[in-house]
Coordinates of N, CA and C in Angstrom, one line a residue:
Chain A
G1 N -15.6 -5.3 -2.6 CA -14.2 -5.1 -2.5 C -13.8 -4.7 -1.5
E2 N -12.6 -4.8 -0.8 CA -12.2 -4.5 -0.3 C -10.6 -3.9 -1.4
N3 N -10.6 -2.4 -0.6 CA -9.9 -1.9 -1.6 C -8.8 -0.6 -0.9
V4 N -7.2 -0.9 -1.4 CA -6.5 0.1 -0.9 C -5.9 0.9 -1.9
E5 N -5.7 2.0 -1.2 CA -5.3 3.4 -2.4 C -4.0 3.9 -1.6
Q6 N -3.0 4.1 -2.3 CA -1.7 4.5 -1.6 C -1.3 5.4 -2.7
H7 N 0.0 6.4 -1.4 CA 0.1 7.5 -2.3 C 1.7 8.0 -1.5
P8 N 2.3 9.0 -2.4 CA 2.5 8.4 -3.6 C 3.3 7.7 -4.4
S9 N 3.0 7.3 -5.3 CA 3.1 6.1 -6.4 C 5.2 6.0 -6.2
T10 N 5.8 7.5 -5.7 CA 7.2 7.9 -5.7 C 7.6 8.5 -4.8
L11 N 8.5 8.5 -4.2 CA 8.9 9.8 -3.1 C 11.0 9.6 -3.3
S12 N 10.7 10.9 -3.4 CA 12.6 11.1 -3.1 C 12.9 12.4 -2.2
V13 N 13.9 11.7 -1.4 CA 14.4 12.2 -0.5 C 15.7 12.5 -0.2
Q14 N 16.2 13.2 0.3 CA 17.3 13.5 1.0 C 17.9 12.7 2.1
E15 N 19.2 12.1 2.4 CA 19.3 11.5 3.9 C 19.1 12.2 5.0
G16 N 18.7 11.9 5.9 CA 18.3 12.6 7.2 C 16.9 12.9 7.2
D17 N 15.6 13.7 5.9 CA 15.1 13.7 5.7 C 13.7 12.4 6.3
S18 N 12.9 13.1 6.6 CA 11.7 12.0 6.8 C 10.9 11.9 5.8
A19 N 10.0 10.9 5.9 CA 9.1 10.7 5.1 C 8.0 9.7 5.4
V20 N 6.7 10.2 4.0 CA 5.3 9.8 4.5 C 5.0 9.2 3.7
I21 N 3.9 8.0 3.6 CA 3.2 7.4 2.7 C 1.8 7.1 3.4
K22 N 1.2 7.7 2.8 CA -0.4 7.4 3.2 C -1.5 6.2 1.9
C23 N -2.4 5.8 3.3 CA -3.2 4.6 2.4 C -4.6 5.0 3.1
T24 N -5.2 4.6 2.6 CA -7.2 4.6 2.3 C -7.3 3.5 2.3
Y25 N -8.3 3.2 2.7 CA -8.7 1.5 2.6 C -10.8 1.6 2.4
S26 N -11.3 0.7 1.8 CA -12.6 0.8 1.9 C -13.2 0.4 2.8
D27 N -12.6 -1.0 3.4 CA -14.1 -1.8 4.0 C -13.5 -1.8 5.6
S28 N -14.7 -1.1 6.6 CA -14.7 -0.3 7.2 C -14.8 -1.8 8.6
A29 N -15.1 -2.3 7.9 CA -15.0 -3.9 8.8 C -13.4 -4.3 9.1
S30 N -12.0 -3.8 8.7 CA -10.7 -4.0 8.3 C -10.5 -3.7 9.9
N31 N -9.4 -4.4 10.1 CA -8.7 -4.1 11.7 C -7.3 -4.2 11.8
Y32 N -6.4 -4.5 10.4 CA -5.4 -5.1 10.7 C -4.6 -4.4 9.6
F33 N -3.5 -3.6 9.8 CA -2.7 -2.7 8.9 C -1.5 -2.9 8.7
P34 N -0.7 -3.7 8.1 CA 0.6 -4.0 8.3 C 1.1 -3.0 6.7
W35 N 2.8 -2.9 7.1 CA 3.2 -2.2 6.4 C 4.5 -3.1 5.7
Y36 N 5.3 -3.1 4.7 CA 5.7 -3.9 4.0 C 6.9 -2.9 3.3
K37 N 8.2 -3.5 3.2 CA 9.4 -2.9 2.4 C 9.6 -4.8 1.3
Q38 N 9.8 -4.3 -0.3 CA 10.6 -4.9 -0.4 C 11.5 -4.3 -1.3
E39 N 12.9 -5.2 -1.0 CA 14.0 -5.0 -2.0 C 14.1 -5.5 -3.5
L40 N 14.9 -5.1 -4.4 CA 15.1 -5.7 -6.0 C 15.3 -7.0 -5.4
G41 N 14.5 -7.8 -6.0 CA 14.7 -9.7 -5.9 C 14.5 -10.4 -5.3
K42 N 13.7 -9.4 -4.1 CA 12.8 -10.4 -2.6 C 12.1 -10.2 -2.5
G43 N 11.3 -11.0 -1.2 CA 10.1 -10.6 -1.0 C 9.8 -9.9 -0.4
P44 N 8.6 -9.3 0.1 CA 7.9 -8.7 1.0 C 8.4 -8.4 2.3
Q45 N 9.6 -7.5 3.1 CA 9.3 -7.8 4.5 C 8.6 -7.0 5.2
L46 N 7.3 -7.9 6.1 CA 6.9 -6.5 7.3 C 7.9 -6.2 8.1
I47 N 7.5 -5.1 8.2 CA 8.2 -3.9 8.9 C 7.8 -3.2 10.1
I48 N 6.5 -3.2 10.0 CA 5.4 -2.8 10.9 C 3.9 -2.8 11.0
D49 N 3.1 -3.0 11.4 CA 1.8 -3.2 11.9 C 1.0 -2.7 12.4
I50 N 0.0 -2.5 12.6 CA -0.9 -1.8 13.4 C -2.4 -2.4 13.7
R51 N -3.2 -2.3 15.0 CA -4.3 -3.1 14.6 C -5.3 -2.0 15.2
S52 N -6.8 -2.0 14.6 CA -7.7 -1.2 14.9 C -7.8 -0.6 16.7
N53 N -7.3 -1.6 17.5 CA -7.9 -0.6 18.5 C -6.5 0.3 19.2
V54 N -6.1 0.5 18.2 CA -4.4 1.7 18.6 C -4.0 2.7 17.8
G55 N -4.2 3.6 18.3 CA -4.3 4.8 16.9 C -2.7 4.8 16.1
E56 N -1.7 4.5 17.6 CA -0.4 5.0 16.7 C 0.7 3.6 17.6
K57 N 1.6 3.5 16.1 CA 2.5 2.7 16.9 C 4.2 3.1 16.4
K58 N 5.2 2.9 17.2 CA 6.3 3.3 17.0 C 7.7 2.2 16.7
D59 N 8.2 1.9 16.1 CA 9.4 0.6 16.4 C 10.7 2.0 15.4
Q60 N 11.5 2.5 16.2 CA 12.9 3.2 15.9 C 12.8 4.3 15.5
R61 N 12.6 4.4 13.7 CA 12.4 5.7 13.0 C 11.1 5.5 12.5
I62 N 10.5 4.5 12.8 CA 9.3 3.4 11.6 C 8.3 4.3 12.7
A63 N 7.0 5.0 12.0 CA 6.1 5.2 12.8 C 4.6 4.8 11.9
V64 N 3.6 4.3 12.6 CA 2.6 4.0 12.1 C 1.7 4.9 12.3
T65 N 0.4 5.6 11.7 CA -0.7 6.1 12.7 C -1.9 5.4 11.7
L66 N -2.9 5.4 12.7 CA -3.9 5.1 11.8 C -5.6 5.9 12.6
N67 N -5.8 6.6 11.5 CA -7.6 7.2 11.7 C -9.1 5.9 11.2
K68 N -9.2 5.5 12.3 CA -10.3 4.7 11.7 C -11.4 5.2 11.2
T69 N -12.1 6.1 11.5 CA -13.0 7.0 11.2 C -13.2 7.5 9.6
A70 N -11.8 8.4 9.4 CA -11.3 8.5 7.9 C -10.7 7.5 6.9
K71 N -10.8 6.0 7.6 CA -10.2 5.5 7.2 C -8.6 5.6 6.6
H72 N -8.0 6.1 7.3 CA -6.6 6.4 6.7 C -5.7 5.8 7.0
F73 N -4.3 5.7 6.8 CA -3.4 4.8 7.9 C -1.9 5.7 7.3
S74 N -0.8 5.5 7.8 CA 0.3 6.4 7.1 C 1.0 5.7 7.5
L75 N 2.8 5.7 6.9 CA 4.1 5.4 7.6 C 4.8 6.3 7.3
H76 N 5.6 6.5 8.9 CA 6.3 7.8 8.9 C 7.7 7.5 9.1
I77 N 9.3 7.4 8.4 CA 10.1 7.3 8.2 C 10.8 8.5 8.7
T78 N 11.7 8.5 9.8 CA 12.5 9.9 10.4 C 13.9 9.4 9.9
E79 N 14.8 10.8 9.4 CA 16.4 10.1 9.8 C 16.4 9.1 8.4
T80 N 16.0 9.1 7.4 CA 16.2 8.2 6.5 C 17.4 8.5 5.9
Q81 N 17.3 6.4 5.4 CA 19.0 6.3 5.0 C 19.3 6.0 3.9
P82 N 19.9 5.7 3.2 CA 20.6 5.2 2.1 C 19.8 3.6 1.8
E83 N 20.3 3.1 2.9 CA 19.2 2.0 2.9 C 17.8 1.5 3.0
D84 N 17.4 2.6 3.5 CA 15.9 2.7 3.6 C 15.2 2.3 1.9
S85 N 15.9 3.0 0.8 CA 15.6 3.0 -0.4 C 14.9 1.4 -0.7
A86 N 13.5 1.4 -1.2 CA 13.3 0.2 -1.5 C 11.6 0.3 -1.9
V87 N 10.7 -0.3 -2.2 CA 9.6 -0.2 -2.7 C 8.5 -0.3 -0.9
Y88 N 7.4 0.2 -0.7 CA 6.6 0.2 0.7 C 5.8 -0.2 0.2
F89 N 4.9 -0.7 0.8 CA 3.4 -1.8 0.3 C 2.8 -1.3 1.8
C90 N 1.2 -0.8 1.4 CA 0.0 -0.9 2.5 C -0.6 -2.2 2.4
A91 N -1.2 -2.8 3.1 CA -2.1 -3.4 3.0 C -3.4 -3.6 4.2
A92 N -4.5 -4.3 4.0 CA -5.3 -4.2 4.2 C -6.0 -5.8 4.8
F93 N -6.2 -6.2 5.6 CA -7.0 -7.4 5.7 C -8.4 -7.4 4.8
N94 N -9.1 -8.5 3.9 CA -10.3 -8.5 3.6 C -11.2 -8.7 4.8
Q95 N -12.4 -9.0 4.6 CA -13.7 -9.0 5.7 C -13.3 -10.3 6.2
A96 N -13.2 -11.3 5.5 CA -13.1 -12.6 5.8 C -11.4 -12.7 6.7
G97 N -11.1 -11.6 6.6 CA -9.7 -11.9 7.3 C -8.8 -12.9 7.1
T98 N -8.8 -13.6 4.9 CA -7.8 -14.3 4.9 C -6.8 -13.7 3.9
A99 N -7.2 -12.9 3.2 CA -6.5 -12.3 2.0 C -5.8 -10.5 2.2
L100 N -4.8 -10.2 1.8 CA -4.1 -9.3 2.7 C -4.6 -8.3 0.8
I101 N -4.8 -7.2 1.6 CA -4.9 -6.8 0.5 C -4.1 -5.3 -0.3
F102 N -3.5 -5.3 -0.7 CA -2.0 -4.8 -0.9 C -2.5 -3.2 -2.0
G103 N -1.7 -2.1 -1.6 CA -1.7 -0.7 -2.6 C -0.9 -0.9 -3.4
K104 N -0.7 -0.1 -4.4 CA -0.1 -0.4 -5.6 C 1.5 0.3 -5.1
G105 N 2.2 0.6 -4.1 CA 3.4 0.5 -3.9 C 4.3 2.0 -3.8
T106 N 5.0 2.5 -3.1 CA 5.5 3.8 -3.3 C 6.7 3.4 -3.3
T107 N 7.6 4.1 -4.6 CA 9.2 3.6 -4.4 C 9.5 5.3 -3.8
L108 N 10.4 4.5 -2.3 CA 11.1 5.1 -2.5 C 12.8 5.7 -2.1
S109 N 12.9 6.4 -2.5 CA 14.4 6.6 -3.0 C 14.9 7.4 -2.0
V110 N 16.2 7.4 -1.5 CA 16.8 8.4 -0.5 C 18.6 8.7 -0.5
S111 N 18.8 10.0 -1.0 CA 20.5 9.9 -1.7 C 21.2 10.6 -0.4
S112 N 22.0 10.1 -1.1 CA 23.1 10.8 0.5 C 23.5 11.7 -0.8
Chain G
E1 N 15.1 -19.4 13.9 CA 13.8 -19.4 13.1 C 13.4 -19.7 11.8
T2 N 13.0 -20.9 10.9 CA 13.8 -20.8 9.5 C 12.6 -20.1 9.1
G3 N 12.5 -19.1 7.9 CA 11.9 -18.6 7.8 C 11.4 -19.1 6.5
V4 N 10.5 -18.4 5.5 CA 9.9 -19.3 4.6 C 10.4 -19.4 2.9
T5 N 10.7 -20.7 2.7 CA 11.2 -20.7 1.8 C 10.4 -21.5 0.8
Q6 N 11.0 -20.3 -1.0 CA 10.9 -21.1 -2.3 C 11.3 -21.8 -3.1
S7 N 11.4 -22.7 -3.4 CA 11.8 -22.9 -5.0 C 11.1 -23.3 -6.4
P8 N 11.6 -23.5 -7.1 CA 12.9 -22.6 -7.5 C 12.7 -21.1 -7.3
T9 N 14.0 -20.9 -7.5 CA 13.7 -19.3 -7.9 C 13.6 -18.9 -8.5
H10 N 14.3 -19.1 -9.9 CA 13.2 -18.6 -11.1 C 12.9 -19.7 -12.1
L11 N 11.9 -19.9 -12.8 CA 11.4 -20.8 -14.1 C 11.3 -20.3 -15.1
I12 N 11.5 -20.7 -16.1 CA 10.7 -20.5 -17.9 C 10.2 -21.5 -17.9
K13 N 8.4 -21.4 -18.9 CA 7.8 -22.0 -19.1 C 7.8 -21.5 -20.6
T14 N 6.9 -22.6 -21.2 CA 6.2 -22.0 -22.5 C 4.9 -22.1 -22.2
R15 N 4.2 -21.1 -22.9 CA 2.5 -21.1 -23.2 C 1.8 -22.9 -23.5
G16 N 0.7 -23.2 -22.5 CA 0.2 -24.1 -22.3 C 1.2 -25.5 -21.5
Q17 N 2.2 -24.9 -21.2 CA 2.3 -26.2 -20.2 C 2.3 -25.9 -18.4
Q18 N 2.6 -26.9 -17.6 CA 2.1 -26.8 -16.6 C 3.2 -26.5 -15.6
V19 N 3.3 -25.8 -14.0 CA 4.3 -25.5 -13.7 C 3.5 -25.8 -12.3
T20 N 4.8 -26.4 -11.4 CA 4.3 -26.3 -10.0 C 5.9 -25.8 -9.5
L21 N 5.1 -24.8 -8.3 CA 5.8 -23.9 -6.9 C 5.8 -24.8 -6.1
R22 N 7.1 -24.3 -5.3 CA 7.1 -24.9 -3.6 C 7.8 -23.9 -2.7
C23 N 7.2 -24.6 -1.7 CA 7.1 -23.7 -0.7 C 7.1 -24.2 0.9
S24 N 8.2 -23.6 2.1 CA 7.8 -24.5 3.1 C 7.5 -23.4 3.7
S25 N 7.0 -23.8 4.9 CA 6.7 -22.0 5.8 C 7.2 -22.7 6.7
Q26 N 7.2 -21.0 7.7 CA 8.3 -20.0 8.7 C 7.7 -21.7 9.7
S27 N 8.9 -22.0 10.6 CA 8.4 -23.2 11.1 C 7.5 -22.1 12.6
G28 N 6.4 -23.1 12.7 CA 5.8 -22.8 13.9 C 4.1 -22.4 13.3
H29 N 4.3 -22.3 11.6 CA 3.1 -21.4 11.3 C 2.1 -22.4 10.9
N30 N 0.5 -22.7 10.4 CA 0.2 -23.6 9.9 C -0.9 -23.0 8.5
T31 N -0.6 -22.0 8.1 CA -1.7 -21.8 7.6 C -0.3 -20.6 5.8
V32 N -1.3 -21.4 5.2 CA 0.0 -20.9 4.1 C -0.8 -20.4 2.7
S33 N -0.7 -18.6 2.1 CA -1.3 -18.1 1.3 C -0.3 -18.2 0.3
W34 N -0.9 -17.6 -1.0 CA 0.0 -17.8 -2.4 C -0.4 -16.2 -2.8
Y35 N 0.5 -15.4 -3.3 CA 0.4 -14.3 -4.3 C 0.8 -14.1 -5.1
Q36 N 0.1 -14.0 -6.2 CA 1.0 -13.3 -7.4 C 1.5 -12.0 -7.3
Q37 N 2.8 -11.6 -7.9 CA 2.6 -10.1 -8.1 C 3.6 -9.8 -9.3
A38 N 2.5 -8.9 -10.4 CA 3.1 -8.2 -11.6 C 4.1 -7.6 -12.1
L39 N 4.5 -7.6 -12.8 CA 5.7 -6.2 -12.7 C 5.3 -4.4 -11.6
G40 N 5.7 -4.2 -11.2 CA 5.6 -2.9 -11.0 C 4.1 -2.6 -10.1
Q41 N 3.4 -4.0 -9.8 CA 2.7 -3.7 -8.7 C 2.6 -4.5 -7.5
G42 N 1.5 -4.4 -6.7 CA 1.2 -5.1 -5.4 C 1.4 -6.6 -5.3
P43 N 1.5 -7.7 -4.3 CA 0.9 -8.8 -4.7 C -0.8 -8.9 -4.4
Q44 N -1.2 -10.0 -5.5 CA -2.5 -10.3 -5.8 C -2.9 -11.7 -4.7
F45 N -4.0 -12.1 -4.2 CA -4.0 -12.9 -3.1 C -4.4 -13.8 -4.4
I46 N -3.8 -15.3 -4.4 CA -4.8 -16.1 -5.0 C -4.8 -17.5 -4.4
F47 N -5.2 -18.0 -3.1 CA -5.7 -18.5 -2.2 C -4.7 -18.9 -1.0
Q48 N -5.5 -19.0 0.2 CA -5.1 -19.4 1.1 C -5.3 -21.4 1.9
Y49 N -4.3 -21.9 2.2 CA -4.8 -23.3 2.8 C -4.6 -22.9 4.4
Y50 N -5.2 -23.9 5.2 CA -4.9 -24.5 6.3 C -5.4 -25.5 6.6
R51 N -5.1 -26.7 7.6 CA -5.3 -28.0 7.6 C -6.1 -28.5 6.2
E52 N -4.8 -28.3 5.1 CA -4.4 -28.6 4.0 C -5.6 -28.5 3.1
E53 N -6.9 -27.8 3.5 CA -8.4 -27.8 2.9 C -7.8 -26.1 2.4
E54 N -8.1 -25.3 1.1 CA -8.3 -24.2 0.6 C -9.1 -23.9 1.6
N55 N -8.9 -22.6 2.2 CA -9.6 -21.3 2.7 C -9.8 -19.9 2.4
G56 N -9.9 -20.0 1.2 CA -10.1 -18.7 0.5 C -9.2 -18.6 -0.6
R57 N -9.8 -17.9 -1.6 CA -10.0 -18.2 -3.2 C -9.8 -16.1 -3.7
G58 N -9.1 -15.8 -3.7 CA -9.0 -14.9 -4.5 C -9.8 -14.9 -6.5
N59 N -9.4 -13.6 -6.8 CA -10.2 -13.7 -8.1 C -9.3 -14.4 -9.1
F60 N -8.9 -16.0 -9.1 CA -8.3 -16.9 -10.0 C -9.3 -18.0 -10.9
P61 N -8.6 -18.0 -11.9 CA -9.2 -19.1 -12.5 C -8.5 -21.0 -12.2
P62 N -9.5 -21.4 -12.4 CA -9.6 -22.9 -11.9 C -8.4 -23.9 -12.0
R63 N -7.9 -23.3 -13.2 CA -6.5 -23.7 -13.4 C -5.2 -23.7 -12.6
F64 N -5.4 -22.6 -11.8 CA -4.9 -22.6 -10.2 C -4.9 -23.0 -9.3
S65 N -4.6 -24.1 -8.7 CA -4.9 -25.0 -7.8 C -3.4 -25.3 -6.5
G66 N -3.6 -25.2 -5.3 CA -3.0 -25.6 -4.6 C -2.6 -27.6 -3.7
L67 N -2.4 -27.3 -3.1 CA -2.0 -28.5 -1.8 C -1.1 -28.4 -1.2
Q68 N -1.7 -28.0 0.4 CA -1.3 -27.8 1.9 C -0.6 -29.4 2.4
F69 N 0.3 -29.7 2.9 CA 0.4 -31.0 3.2 C 1.2 -30.8 5.0
P70 N 0.9 -32.1 5.0 CA 0.8 -32.4 6.7 C 2.3 -31.7 7.9
N71 N 3.1 -31.0 7.0 CA 3.9 -30.6 7.3 C 3.6 -28.9 6.9
Y72 N 2.9 -28.8 6.7 CA 2.1 -27.2 6.6 C 2.7 -26.9 4.9
S73 N 4.1 -27.9 4.2 CA 4.3 -26.9 3.6 C 3.2 -27.2 1.8
S74 N 4.0 -26.6 1.2 CA 2.6 -26.4 -0.2 C 2.8 -26.3 -1.4
E75 N 2.3 -26.3 -2.2 CA 2.2 -25.9 -3.4 C 1.5 -25.6 -4.2
L76 N 2.0 -24.5 -5.6 CA 1.2 -24.1 -6.3 C 1.3 -24.8 -7.5
N77 N 0.3 -24.8 -8.1 CA 0.1 -25.9 -9.8 C -0.2 -24.6 -10.6
V78 N 0.1 -24.5 -11.4 CA -0.5 -23.4 -12.8 C -0.6 -24.3 -13.9
N79 N -2.1 -24.3 -14.1 CA -2.2 -25.2 -16.0 C -1.9 -24.6 -16.9
A80 N -2.0 -25.0 -18.2 CA -2.3 -24.1 -19.7 C -1.5 -22.5 -19.4
L81 N -0.3 -22.8 -19.0 CA 0.2 -21.7 -18.0 C -0.4 -20.4 -19.9
E82 N -0.5 -19.2 -19.5 CA -0.7 -18.2 -20.2 C 0.3 -17.3 -20.4
L83 N 0.7 -16.3 -21.6 CA 1.4 -15.1 -21.1 C 1.4 -14.4 -19.7
D84 N 0.3 -14.1 -19.8 CA -0.8 -12.6 -18.5 C 0.0 -13.9 -16.7
D85 N 0.7 -15.0 -17.4 CA 1.1 -15.9 -16.0 C 2.8 -15.3 -15.5
S86 N 2.9 -14.7 -16.3 CA 4.8 -14.2 -16.2 C 4.4 -13.5 -14.9
A87 N 5.2 -13.7 -13.7 CA 4.9 -13.1 -12.8 C 5.9 -13.2 -11.7
L88 N 6.1 -12.8 -10.5 CA 6.9 -13.3 -9.0 C 5.3 -14.1 -8.3
Y89 N 6.0 -15.3 -8.4 CA 4.7 -16.1 -7.5 C 4.9 -16.0 -6.1
L90 N 4.6 -15.8 -4.9 CA 5.1 -15.4 -3.1 C 4.8 -16.5 -2.2
C91 N 5.0 -17.1 -1.4 CA 4.5 -17.7 -0.6 C 4.7 -17.4 1.0
A92 N 3.6 -17.0 1.4 CA 3.3 -16.6 2.8 C 2.8 -17.3 4.1
S93 N 4.0 -17.3 5.5 CA 3.0 -18.2 6.2 C 2.5 -17.5 7.2
S94 N 1.7 -18.0 8.1 CA 1.1 -17.0 9.5 C 0.3 -18.1 10.2
L95 N -0.1 -17.8 11.2 CA -0.7 -18.9 12.3 C -2.5 -18.0 11.8
V96 N -2.8 -19.5 12.1 CA -4.3 -19.7 11.5 C -5.2 -18.6 12.5
G97 N -6.4 -17.8 11.7 CA -6.9 -16.7 12.8 C -6.9 -15.9 11.9
G98 N -7.4 -14.9 11.6 CA -8.1 -13.9 10.7 C -7.0 -12.8 11.3
N99 N -6.0 -11.5 10.4 CA -5.4 -10.5 10.7 C -4.1 -11.5 11.9
S100 N -4.0 -12.7 11.2 CA -2.5 -12.6 11.5 C -1.4 -12.3 11.0
P101 N -0.1 -12.1 11.2 CA 1.1 -11.5 10.4 C 1.5 -12.3 9.3
L102 N 1.6 -12.2 8.1 CA 1.9 -13.1 6.8 C 3.3 -12.4 7.0
H103 N 3.9 -14.0 6.4 CA 5.7 -13.7 6.3 C 5.8 -14.2 5.2
F104 N 6.5 -13.4 4.3 CA 6.9 -13.7 2.7 C 7.9 -14.0 2.2
G105 N 8.2 -15.3 1.4 CA 9.2 -16.0 1.3 C 9.9 -14.6 0.2
N106 N 11.0 -15.0 -0.4 CA 11.6 -14.2 -1.8 C 10.6 -14.5 -3.3
G107 N 9.9 -15.4 -3.4 CA 9.5 -15.7 -4.7 C 10.0 -16.5 -5.6
T108 N 9.3 -17.1 -6.3 CA 9.4 -17.9 -7.6 C 9.6 -17.0 -8.9
R109 N 10.5 -16.4 -9.4 CA 9.8 -15.9 -10.8 C 9.6 -16.7 -12.1
L110 N 8.4 -16.7 -12.3 CA 8.2 -17.2 -13.4 C 8.3 -16.5 -14.6
T111 N 8.4 -17.2 -16.0 CA 8.7 -16.4 -16.9 C 7.5 -17.2 -18.4
V112 N 6.7 -16.8 -19.1 CA 6.0 -17.6 -19.9 C 6.6 -17.0 -21.0
T113 N 6.7 -18.2 -22.0 CA 7.1 -17.9 -23.6 C 6.1 -18.2 -24.9

């Protein structure tokens, strides 16, 4: 079945620095890759997503890149702020398109 | 636009008991999925409902069951609770069709003692 691996598990940066989180997936049929941000006591919030016919997508300080050949996708956050501190999850749909398979999460800490 | 709402927010049950968790979909969404999130882990897919029928199931035993109602709201039922069932249970709604974005509620924190 589909497997999603996410690195690093923890990431500490200074305010204003960039942060990069990387994921790999196993099922070459996957074609939709969302990223979620989860704050303490809340559910995952969709922050950006990308489909397989696109190599890169940007939304203000957040960007996602996808390399279908290598089965890699990455989240880039520029000019980090303390409110970016949270757990970030990458995910990919299973082959049936019914279930999201999540990575294990990256805890991002932004210190001011 | 109303988001996904779940109730209750917290619940404590005893091993062997049964529990029902509830979810209201985001307006306009016709598909509901349930996920279990253990502490420090990513969410794991339990099942999805569309048109009041199960439309996919993860690796969970039959004591996990669900319902979807005509207004697209949903319930997750767990029988014969075990200590390992302690987790955050998340409901997500979406439009039908593979690869549609999922929007999650804030979950129900279930503790089994």
